[in-house]
PDB file of C-alpha atoms in Angstrom:
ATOM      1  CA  UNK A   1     123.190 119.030  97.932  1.00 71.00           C
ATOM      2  CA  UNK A   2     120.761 116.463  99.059  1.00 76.00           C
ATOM      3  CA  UNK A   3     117.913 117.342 100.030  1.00 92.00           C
ATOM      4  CA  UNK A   4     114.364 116.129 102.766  1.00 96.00           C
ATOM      5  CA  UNK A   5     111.353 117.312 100.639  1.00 96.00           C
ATOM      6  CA  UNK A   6     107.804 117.639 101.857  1.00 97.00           C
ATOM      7  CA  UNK A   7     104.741 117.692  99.862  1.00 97.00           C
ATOM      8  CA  UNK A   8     102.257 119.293 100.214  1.00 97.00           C
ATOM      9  CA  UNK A   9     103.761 122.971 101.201  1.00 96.00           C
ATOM     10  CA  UNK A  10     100.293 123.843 102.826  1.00 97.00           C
ATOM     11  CA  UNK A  11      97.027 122.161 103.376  1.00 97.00           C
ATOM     12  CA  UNK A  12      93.863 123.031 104.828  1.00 98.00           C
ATOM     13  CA  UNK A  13      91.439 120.959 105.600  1.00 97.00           C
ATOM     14  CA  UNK A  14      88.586 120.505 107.959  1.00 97.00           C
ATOM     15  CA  UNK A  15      88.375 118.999 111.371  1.00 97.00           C
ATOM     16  CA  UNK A  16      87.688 115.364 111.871  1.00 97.00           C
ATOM     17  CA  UNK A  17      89.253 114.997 107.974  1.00 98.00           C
ATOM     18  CA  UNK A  18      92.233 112.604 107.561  1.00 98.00           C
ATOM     19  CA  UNK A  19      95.095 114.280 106.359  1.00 98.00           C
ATOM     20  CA  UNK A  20      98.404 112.707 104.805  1.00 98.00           C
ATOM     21  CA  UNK A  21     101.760 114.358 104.696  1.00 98.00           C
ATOM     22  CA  UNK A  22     104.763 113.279 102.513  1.00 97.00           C
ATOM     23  CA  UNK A  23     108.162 113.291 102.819  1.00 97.00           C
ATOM     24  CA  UNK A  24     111.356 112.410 100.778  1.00 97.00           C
ATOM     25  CA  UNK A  25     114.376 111.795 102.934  1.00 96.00           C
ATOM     26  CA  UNK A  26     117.731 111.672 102.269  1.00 95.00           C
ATOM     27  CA  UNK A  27     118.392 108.904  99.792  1.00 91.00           C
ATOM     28  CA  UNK A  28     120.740 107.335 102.341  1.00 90.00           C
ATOM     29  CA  UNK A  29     119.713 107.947 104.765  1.00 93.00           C
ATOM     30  CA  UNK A  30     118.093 105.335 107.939  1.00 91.00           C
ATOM     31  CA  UNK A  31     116.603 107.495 110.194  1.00 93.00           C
ATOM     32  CA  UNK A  32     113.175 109.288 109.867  1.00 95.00           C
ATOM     33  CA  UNK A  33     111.501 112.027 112.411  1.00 96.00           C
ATOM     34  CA  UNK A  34     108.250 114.370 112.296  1.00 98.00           C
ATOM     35  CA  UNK A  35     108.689 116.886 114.435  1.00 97.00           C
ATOM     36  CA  UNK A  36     105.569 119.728 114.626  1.00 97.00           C
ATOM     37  CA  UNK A  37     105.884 123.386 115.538  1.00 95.00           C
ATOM     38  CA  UNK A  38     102.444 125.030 116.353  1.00 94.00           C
ATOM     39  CA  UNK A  39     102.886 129.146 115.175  1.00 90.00           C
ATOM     40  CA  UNK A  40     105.314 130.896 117.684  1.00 85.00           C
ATOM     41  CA  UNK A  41     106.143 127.897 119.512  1.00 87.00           C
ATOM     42  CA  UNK A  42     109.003 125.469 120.116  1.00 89.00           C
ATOM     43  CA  UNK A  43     109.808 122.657 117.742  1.00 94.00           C
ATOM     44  CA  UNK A  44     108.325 119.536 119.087  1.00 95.00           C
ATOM     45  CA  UNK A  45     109.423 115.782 118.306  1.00 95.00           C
ATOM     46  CA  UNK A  46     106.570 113.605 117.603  1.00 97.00           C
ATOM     47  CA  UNK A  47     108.225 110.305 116.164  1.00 96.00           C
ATOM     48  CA  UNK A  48     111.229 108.790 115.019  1.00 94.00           C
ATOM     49  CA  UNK A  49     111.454 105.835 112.733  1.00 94.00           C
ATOM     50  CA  UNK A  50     114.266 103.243 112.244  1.00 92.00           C
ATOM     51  CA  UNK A  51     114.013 100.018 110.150  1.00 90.00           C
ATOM     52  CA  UNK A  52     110.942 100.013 109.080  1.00 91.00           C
ATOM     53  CA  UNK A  53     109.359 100.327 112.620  1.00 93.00           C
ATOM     54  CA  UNK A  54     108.781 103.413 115.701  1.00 95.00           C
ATOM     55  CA  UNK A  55     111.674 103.467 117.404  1.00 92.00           C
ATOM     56  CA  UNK A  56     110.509 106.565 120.170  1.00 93.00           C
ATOM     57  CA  UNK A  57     107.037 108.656 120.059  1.00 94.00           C
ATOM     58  CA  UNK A  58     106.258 111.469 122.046  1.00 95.00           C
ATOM     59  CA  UNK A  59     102.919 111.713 123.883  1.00 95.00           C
ATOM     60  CA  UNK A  60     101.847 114.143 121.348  1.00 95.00           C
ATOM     61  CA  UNK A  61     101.617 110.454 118.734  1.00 96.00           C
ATOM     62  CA  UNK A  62      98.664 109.264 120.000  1.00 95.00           C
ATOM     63  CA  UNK A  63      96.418 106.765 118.147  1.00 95.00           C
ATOM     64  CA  UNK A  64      95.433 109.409 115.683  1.00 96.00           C
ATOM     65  CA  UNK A  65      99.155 109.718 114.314  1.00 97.00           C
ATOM     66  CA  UNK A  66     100.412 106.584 112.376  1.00 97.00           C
ATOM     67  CA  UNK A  67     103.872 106.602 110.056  1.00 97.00           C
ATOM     68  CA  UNK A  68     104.604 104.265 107.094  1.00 95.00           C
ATOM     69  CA  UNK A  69     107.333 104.289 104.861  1.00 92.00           C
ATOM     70  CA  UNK A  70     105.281 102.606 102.115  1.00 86.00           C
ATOM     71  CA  UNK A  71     108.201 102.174  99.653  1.00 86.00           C
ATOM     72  CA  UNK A  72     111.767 102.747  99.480  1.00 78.00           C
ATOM     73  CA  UNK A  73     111.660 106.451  99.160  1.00 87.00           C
ATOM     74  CA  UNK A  74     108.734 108.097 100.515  1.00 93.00           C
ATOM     75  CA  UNK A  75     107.851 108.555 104.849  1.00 96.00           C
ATOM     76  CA  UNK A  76     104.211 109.191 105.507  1.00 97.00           C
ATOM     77  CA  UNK A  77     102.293 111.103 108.705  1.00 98.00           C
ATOM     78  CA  UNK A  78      98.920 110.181 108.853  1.00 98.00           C
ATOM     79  CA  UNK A  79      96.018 112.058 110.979  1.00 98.00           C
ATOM     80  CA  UNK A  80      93.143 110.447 111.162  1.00 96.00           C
ATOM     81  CA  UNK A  81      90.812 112.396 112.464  1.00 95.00           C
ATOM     82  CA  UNK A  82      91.926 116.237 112.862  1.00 97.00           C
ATOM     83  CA  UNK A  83      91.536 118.695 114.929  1.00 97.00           C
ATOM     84  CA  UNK A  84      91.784 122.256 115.261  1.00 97.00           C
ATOM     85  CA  UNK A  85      95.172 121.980 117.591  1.00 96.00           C
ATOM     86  CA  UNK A  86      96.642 119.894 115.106  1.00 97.00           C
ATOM     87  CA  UNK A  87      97.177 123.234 113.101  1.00 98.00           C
ATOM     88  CA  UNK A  88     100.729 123.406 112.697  1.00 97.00           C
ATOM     89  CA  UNK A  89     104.023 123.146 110.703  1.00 97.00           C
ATOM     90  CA  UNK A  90     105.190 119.217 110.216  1.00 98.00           C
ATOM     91  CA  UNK A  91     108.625 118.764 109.654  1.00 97.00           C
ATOM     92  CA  UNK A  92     110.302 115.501 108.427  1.00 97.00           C
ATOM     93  CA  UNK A  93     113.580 115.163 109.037  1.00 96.00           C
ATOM     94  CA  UNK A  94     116.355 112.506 108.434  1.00 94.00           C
ATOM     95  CA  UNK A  95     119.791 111.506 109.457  1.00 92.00           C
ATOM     96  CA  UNK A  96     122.405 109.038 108.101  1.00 90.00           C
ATOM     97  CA  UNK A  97     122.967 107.315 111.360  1.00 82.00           C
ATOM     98  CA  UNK A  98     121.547 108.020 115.019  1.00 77.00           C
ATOM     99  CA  UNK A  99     123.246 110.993 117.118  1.00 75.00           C
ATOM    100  CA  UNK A 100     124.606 112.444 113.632  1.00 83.00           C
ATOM    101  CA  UNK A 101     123.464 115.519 112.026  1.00 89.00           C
ATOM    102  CA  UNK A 102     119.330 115.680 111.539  1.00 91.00           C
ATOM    103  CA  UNK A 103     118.213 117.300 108.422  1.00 94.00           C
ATOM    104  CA  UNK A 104     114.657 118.600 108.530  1.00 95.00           C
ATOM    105  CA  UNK A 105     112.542 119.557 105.419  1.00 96.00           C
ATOM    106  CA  UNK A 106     111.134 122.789 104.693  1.00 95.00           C
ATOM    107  CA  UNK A 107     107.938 121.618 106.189  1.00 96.00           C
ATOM    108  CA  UNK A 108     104.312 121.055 105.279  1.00 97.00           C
ATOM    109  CA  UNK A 109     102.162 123.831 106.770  1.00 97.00           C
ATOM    110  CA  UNK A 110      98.825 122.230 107.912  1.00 98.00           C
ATOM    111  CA  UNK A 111      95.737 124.795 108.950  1.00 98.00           C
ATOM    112  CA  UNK A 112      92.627 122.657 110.176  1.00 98.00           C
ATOM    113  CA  UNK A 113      89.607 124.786 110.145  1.00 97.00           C
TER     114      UNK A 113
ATOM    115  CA  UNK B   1     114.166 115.815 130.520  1.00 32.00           C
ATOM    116  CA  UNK B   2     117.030 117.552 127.856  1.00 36.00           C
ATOM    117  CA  UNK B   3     115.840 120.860 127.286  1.00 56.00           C
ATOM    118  CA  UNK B   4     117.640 123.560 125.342  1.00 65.00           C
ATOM    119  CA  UNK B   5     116.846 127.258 126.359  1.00 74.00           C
ATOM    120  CA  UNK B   6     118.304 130.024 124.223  1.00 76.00           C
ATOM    121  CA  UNK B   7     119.419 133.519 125.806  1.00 75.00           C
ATOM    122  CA  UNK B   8     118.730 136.165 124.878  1.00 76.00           C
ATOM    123  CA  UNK B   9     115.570 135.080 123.651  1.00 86.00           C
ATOM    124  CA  UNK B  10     115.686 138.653 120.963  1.00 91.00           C
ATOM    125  CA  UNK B  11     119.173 140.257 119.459  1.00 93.00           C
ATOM    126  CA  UNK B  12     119.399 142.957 117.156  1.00 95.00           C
ATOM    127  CA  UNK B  13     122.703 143.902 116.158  1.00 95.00           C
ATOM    128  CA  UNK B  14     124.216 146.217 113.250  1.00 97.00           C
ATOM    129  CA  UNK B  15     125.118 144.633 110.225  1.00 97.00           C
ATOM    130  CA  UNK B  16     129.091 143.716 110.845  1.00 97.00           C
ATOM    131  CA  UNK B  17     128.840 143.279 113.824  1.00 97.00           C
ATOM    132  CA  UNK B  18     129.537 139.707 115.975  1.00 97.00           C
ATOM    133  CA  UNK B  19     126.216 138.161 117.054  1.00 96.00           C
ATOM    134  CA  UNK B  20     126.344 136.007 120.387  1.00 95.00           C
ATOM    135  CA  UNK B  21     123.729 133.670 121.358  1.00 94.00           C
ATOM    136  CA  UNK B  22     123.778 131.358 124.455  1.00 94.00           C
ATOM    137  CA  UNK B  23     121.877 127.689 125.280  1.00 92.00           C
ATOM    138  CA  UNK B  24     121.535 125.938 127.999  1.00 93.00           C
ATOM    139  CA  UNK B  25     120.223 122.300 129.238  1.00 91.00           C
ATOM    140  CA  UNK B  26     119.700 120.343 132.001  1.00 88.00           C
ATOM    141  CA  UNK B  27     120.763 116.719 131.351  1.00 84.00           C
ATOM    142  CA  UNK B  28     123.292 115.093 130.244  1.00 86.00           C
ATOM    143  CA  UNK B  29     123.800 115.069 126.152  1.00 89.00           C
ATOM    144  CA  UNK B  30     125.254 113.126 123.050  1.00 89.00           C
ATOM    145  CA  UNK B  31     125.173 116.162 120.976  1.00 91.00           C
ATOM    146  CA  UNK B  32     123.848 119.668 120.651  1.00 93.00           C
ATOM    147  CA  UNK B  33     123.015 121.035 117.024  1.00 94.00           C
ATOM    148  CA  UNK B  34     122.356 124.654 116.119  1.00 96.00           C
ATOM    149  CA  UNK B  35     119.846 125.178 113.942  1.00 96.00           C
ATOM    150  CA  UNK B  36     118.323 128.613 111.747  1.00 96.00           C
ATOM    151  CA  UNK B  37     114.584 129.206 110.782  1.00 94.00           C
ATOM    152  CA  UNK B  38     113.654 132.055 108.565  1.00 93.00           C
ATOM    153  CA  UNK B  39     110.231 133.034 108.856  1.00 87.00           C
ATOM    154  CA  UNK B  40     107.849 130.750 108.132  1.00 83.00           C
ATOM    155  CA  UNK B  41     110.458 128.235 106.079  1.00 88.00           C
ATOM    156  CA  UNK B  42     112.464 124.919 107.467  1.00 91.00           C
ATOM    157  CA  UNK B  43     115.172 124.054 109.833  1.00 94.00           C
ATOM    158  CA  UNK B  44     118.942 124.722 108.466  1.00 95.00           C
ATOM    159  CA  UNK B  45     121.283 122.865 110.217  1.00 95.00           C
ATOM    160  CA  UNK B  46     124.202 125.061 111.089  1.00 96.00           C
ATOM    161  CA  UNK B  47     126.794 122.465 113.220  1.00 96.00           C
ATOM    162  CA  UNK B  48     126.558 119.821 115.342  1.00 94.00           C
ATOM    163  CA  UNK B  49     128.855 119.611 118.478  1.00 95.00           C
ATOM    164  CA  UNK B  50     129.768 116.327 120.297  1.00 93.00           C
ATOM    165  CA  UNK B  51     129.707 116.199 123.988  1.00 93.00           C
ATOM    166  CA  UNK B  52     133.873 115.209 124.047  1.00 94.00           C
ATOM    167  CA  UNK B  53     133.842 118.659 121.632  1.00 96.00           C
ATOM    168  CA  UNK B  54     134.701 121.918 123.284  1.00 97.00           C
ATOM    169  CA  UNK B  55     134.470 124.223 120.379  1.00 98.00           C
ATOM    170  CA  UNK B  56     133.756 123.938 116.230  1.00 97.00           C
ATOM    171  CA  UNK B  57     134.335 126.623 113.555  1.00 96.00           C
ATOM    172  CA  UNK B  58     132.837 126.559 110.263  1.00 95.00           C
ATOM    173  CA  UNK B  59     132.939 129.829 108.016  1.00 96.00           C
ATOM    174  CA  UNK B  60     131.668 132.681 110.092  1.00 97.00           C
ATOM    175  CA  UNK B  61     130.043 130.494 112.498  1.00 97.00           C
ATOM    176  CA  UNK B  62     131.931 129.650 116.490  1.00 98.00           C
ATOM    177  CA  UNK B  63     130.443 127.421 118.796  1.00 98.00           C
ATOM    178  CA  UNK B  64     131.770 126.118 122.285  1.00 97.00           C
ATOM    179  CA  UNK B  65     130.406 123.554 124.343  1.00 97.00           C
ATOM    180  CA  UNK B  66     130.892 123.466 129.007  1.00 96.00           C
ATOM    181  CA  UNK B  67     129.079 120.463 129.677  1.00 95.00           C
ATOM    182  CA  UNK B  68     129.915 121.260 133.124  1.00 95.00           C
ATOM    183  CA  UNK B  69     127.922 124.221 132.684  1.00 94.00           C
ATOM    184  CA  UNK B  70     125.726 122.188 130.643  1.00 94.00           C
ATOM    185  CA  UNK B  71     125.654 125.305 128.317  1.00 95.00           C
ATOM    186  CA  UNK B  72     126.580 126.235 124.675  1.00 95.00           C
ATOM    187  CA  UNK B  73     127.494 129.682 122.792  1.00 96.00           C
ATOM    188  CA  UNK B  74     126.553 130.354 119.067  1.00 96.00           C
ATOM    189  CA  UNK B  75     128.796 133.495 117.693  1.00 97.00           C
ATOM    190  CA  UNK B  76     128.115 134.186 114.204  1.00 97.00           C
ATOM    191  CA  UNK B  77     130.698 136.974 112.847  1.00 97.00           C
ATOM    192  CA  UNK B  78     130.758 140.158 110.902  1.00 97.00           C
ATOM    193  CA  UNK B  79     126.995 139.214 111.038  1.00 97.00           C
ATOM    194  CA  UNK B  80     125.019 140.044 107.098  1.00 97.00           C
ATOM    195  CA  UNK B  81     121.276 141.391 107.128  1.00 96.00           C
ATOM    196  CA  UNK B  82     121.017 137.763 105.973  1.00 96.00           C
ATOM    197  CA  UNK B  83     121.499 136.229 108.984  1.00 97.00           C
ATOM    198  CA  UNK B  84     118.544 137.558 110.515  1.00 97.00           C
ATOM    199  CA  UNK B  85     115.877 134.501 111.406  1.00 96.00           C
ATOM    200  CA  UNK B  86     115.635 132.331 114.168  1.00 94.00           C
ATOM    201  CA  UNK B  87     117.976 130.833 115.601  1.00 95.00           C
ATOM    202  CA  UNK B  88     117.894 127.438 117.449  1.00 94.00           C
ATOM    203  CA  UNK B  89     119.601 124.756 119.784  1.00 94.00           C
ATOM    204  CA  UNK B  90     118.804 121.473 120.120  1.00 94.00           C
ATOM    205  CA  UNK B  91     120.005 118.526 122.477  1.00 92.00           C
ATOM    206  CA  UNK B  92     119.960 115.114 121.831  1.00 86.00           C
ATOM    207  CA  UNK B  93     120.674 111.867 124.240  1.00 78.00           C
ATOM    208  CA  UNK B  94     122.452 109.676 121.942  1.00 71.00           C
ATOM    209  CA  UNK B  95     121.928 107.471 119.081  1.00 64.00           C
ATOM    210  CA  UNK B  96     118.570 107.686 117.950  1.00 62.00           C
ATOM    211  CA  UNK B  97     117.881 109.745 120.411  1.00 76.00           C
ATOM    212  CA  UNK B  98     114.973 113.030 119.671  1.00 86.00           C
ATOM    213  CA  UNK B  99     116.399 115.985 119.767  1.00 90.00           C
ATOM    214  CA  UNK B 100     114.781 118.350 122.375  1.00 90.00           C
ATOM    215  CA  UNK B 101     114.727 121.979 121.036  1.00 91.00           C
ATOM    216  CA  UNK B 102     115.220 125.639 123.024  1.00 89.00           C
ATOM    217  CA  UNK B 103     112.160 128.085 122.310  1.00 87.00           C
ATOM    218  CA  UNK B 104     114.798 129.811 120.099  1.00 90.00           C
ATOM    219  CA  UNK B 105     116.528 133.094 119.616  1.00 92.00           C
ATOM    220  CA  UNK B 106     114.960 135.624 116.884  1.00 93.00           C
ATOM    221  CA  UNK B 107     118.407 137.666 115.688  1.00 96.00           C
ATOM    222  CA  UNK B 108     117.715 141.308 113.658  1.00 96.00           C
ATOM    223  CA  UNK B 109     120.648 142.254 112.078  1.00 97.00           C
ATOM    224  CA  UNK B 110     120.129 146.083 110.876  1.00 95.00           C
ATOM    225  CA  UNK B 111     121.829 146.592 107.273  1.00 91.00           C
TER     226      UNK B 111
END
């Protein structure tokens, strides 16, 4: 079965570091997401993506978050400068067409120290 | 805003029996997706209910849908140790729309 995949599976890095996080989506698939879940919290939508531009961002996006989707497989979260509350799980997700299902990645877990 | 709120918010059951879980939002929706985290992995969709949708089967999984309630039920049945994890709603407003998730619903299920 098809599958999002997210590399890497856990990073840690240090604050103020730029960190990149990589995801696969569903070959078919037009729509892209990150969507972050700090440790015991709820699942939070950050940005959706939708021919090749933002289509909605959350306030959490600010001007440290950018996404590319550099080629014609691979979606890209970028923090530029990180900081300790950025520690969290990332998930990418995808879906064939908007309002159908979303299918979210296993995650990349990222621990800024 | 959409919000999805799970009740109970902790289940444990005994292994065969029928797990319920409830949701429940505040505006209006396109769909509502169910969704199950084990520890520390990703989101695995379950089903995805349309707003013009009342109820959905698939294997041991039931879920109904008032949207004059604004409200959703997840019964999983003759519930495995397996099913224990996390369980999830999530609410979006239509096409290309975020989905807003609940805080989610951690379901034991004692072998």
């Amino acid at each position: 079965e098809p599958e999002v995949t997210q590399t890497p599976s856990h990073q840690v890095t240090q604050m103020g570091q730029e960190v990149i996080l990589r995801c696969v989506p569903i070959s078919n698939h037009l729509y892209f997401y990150w969507y972050r879940q700090i440790l015991g919290q709820k699942v939070e939508f950050l940005v959706s993506f939708y021919n090749n531009e933002i289509s909605e961002k959350s306030e959490i996006f600010d001007d440290q978050f950018s996404v590319e989707r550099p080629d014609g497989s691979n979606f890209t979260l970028k923090i530029r400068s990180t900081k300790l509350e950025d520690s969290a799980m990332y998930f990418c997700a995808s879906s064939l067409m908007g309002g159908n299902t979303i299918y979210f990645g296993e995650g990349s877990w990222l621990t800024v120290v | 805003s959409q919000q999805g709120e799970e009740d109970p918010q902790a289940l444990s059951i005994q292994e065969g029996e029928n797990a319920t879980m409830n949701c429940s939002y505040k505006t209006s929706i396109n769909n509502l997706q169910w969704y199950r985290q084990n520890s520390g992995r990703g989101l695995v969709h379950l089903i995805l209910i349309r707003s013009n949708e009342r109820e959905k089967h698939s294997g041991r999984l039931r879920v109904t849908l008032d949207t004059s309630k604004k409200s959703s039920s997840l019964l999983i049945t003759a519930s495995r140790a397996a099913d224990t994890a996390s369980y999830f709603c999530a609410t979006d407003g239509g096409a290309n729309s975020k989905l807003t998730f609940g805080k989610g619903i951690t379901l034991s299920v004692r072998p």
